[in-house]
C-alpha angles and dihedrals in degrees: 000000000000118000104217091196089071109081095215091055094039092053108024090161090061099042095099097042116112115257118262116211113248108223121219113267118245120241094261091062099053119109136183120266111259120260146109136100097292092048092049093048092052090048091050093053091048091050095045090053092043091236129160120222127202086216089073102028094052094039094238113196091217097059094107095052096042098044092047086061093047094255120133133160107228119216114209132197096042137293100276120087128205091218129072107208110179095229098049130095096198111116117258127218144071110336124221125251115288116268107232091199094056097090089057093049091050090051090049092053092048089054094046092049091048092226120187090193128020132191119210120189135164147198118261110271105194087157091071123079092229096033089241095302095138091048089054090049092049091050092051091049092048092052091047089053096049099034109022093172094054115102114224128219120184128197106199140187118249097258086220095153098033128116117263113280098035094117091048090058091057096043091049088062087062107223113192093232127025111199127183118164123226085197098196146002117295094250091063097049095098091059102028106033105014097162094055137069120224099215093044089056091046092049091048090062092044090053091052090057091046092052096045118008091187093068113091113231123213138180138172144199136197123229129204094061095108101282125141123233094246090055090054091049089051090053088053090053091048090051093050090049086056089050095243111172105198131040127191124191123184140165117269112237119195111235098199138354088262093062128086111294124251105249093195144326110258112223124240089245090058091050090051088052091051090050092051092048092049094050087049089058092057108262111155091218134016130183113185118162134122092259097040113129129175094264100030109128087349095157095051091043091051090056090052091045092054092046091050091053092049091050091049092050091047090054093050 
């Protein structure tokens, strides 16, 4: 049995990589250690329902704040990914068989937490013919049945190796927000996201909007991996050409010495500049701060996203 708490077993594909120094975090990156009654209650509900959260598996710095408010991003289809991206702390390997009861347990947790907005993500499942598309659809339907007023945001894999029609299965379940992260600029894909293809991911999001224009589309990138500002601006333009509504930009933080190195810590002023540029390009919603993550403040951001669309339609 693998022990996923041991880095060499969690990331066997990285075990022989040379160590990268982990620079000291600047003051604007530091967060409080998780704890408190709200945090513990969220943790209890996750454990009772045997659910995995990306908050824990990816080592998100915002876990304390989000869980204390009863917000957690649930990760379906297990905790082992078939990809080995160099930035990611999710364990890599051969996943277990899908749990057919998981969609019901997720829906039960959403109801117990009383969520107005929920984010569902997953590992990559290249071992499945549909990449897990039907499992996503079943989870969406189960939540709709138990909590019809809850808005649903999904953060999906790229379905790169899936059979034709996989994306259509997910879109037909009608999530409120379809998120798929580009993660970085195209020039860094060979070293940061070697199993993925930039233009495939971009086209995936464009197809979602073509199939159902009512679904909000969302994508995010990390900065501090070695990209240049002009490359980030070009990604913004590519996203807008694909009609993506919502952009998130956050600072890359290195999980272990075996992961991709932090090139630099981007300052809050630079993030503010990125946000201004992105709004200028026509995104309905932008979140660009050092601690921004795909699901950070997702519920509040969804309310603003919906209001921005209504205002745009009202103004012609």
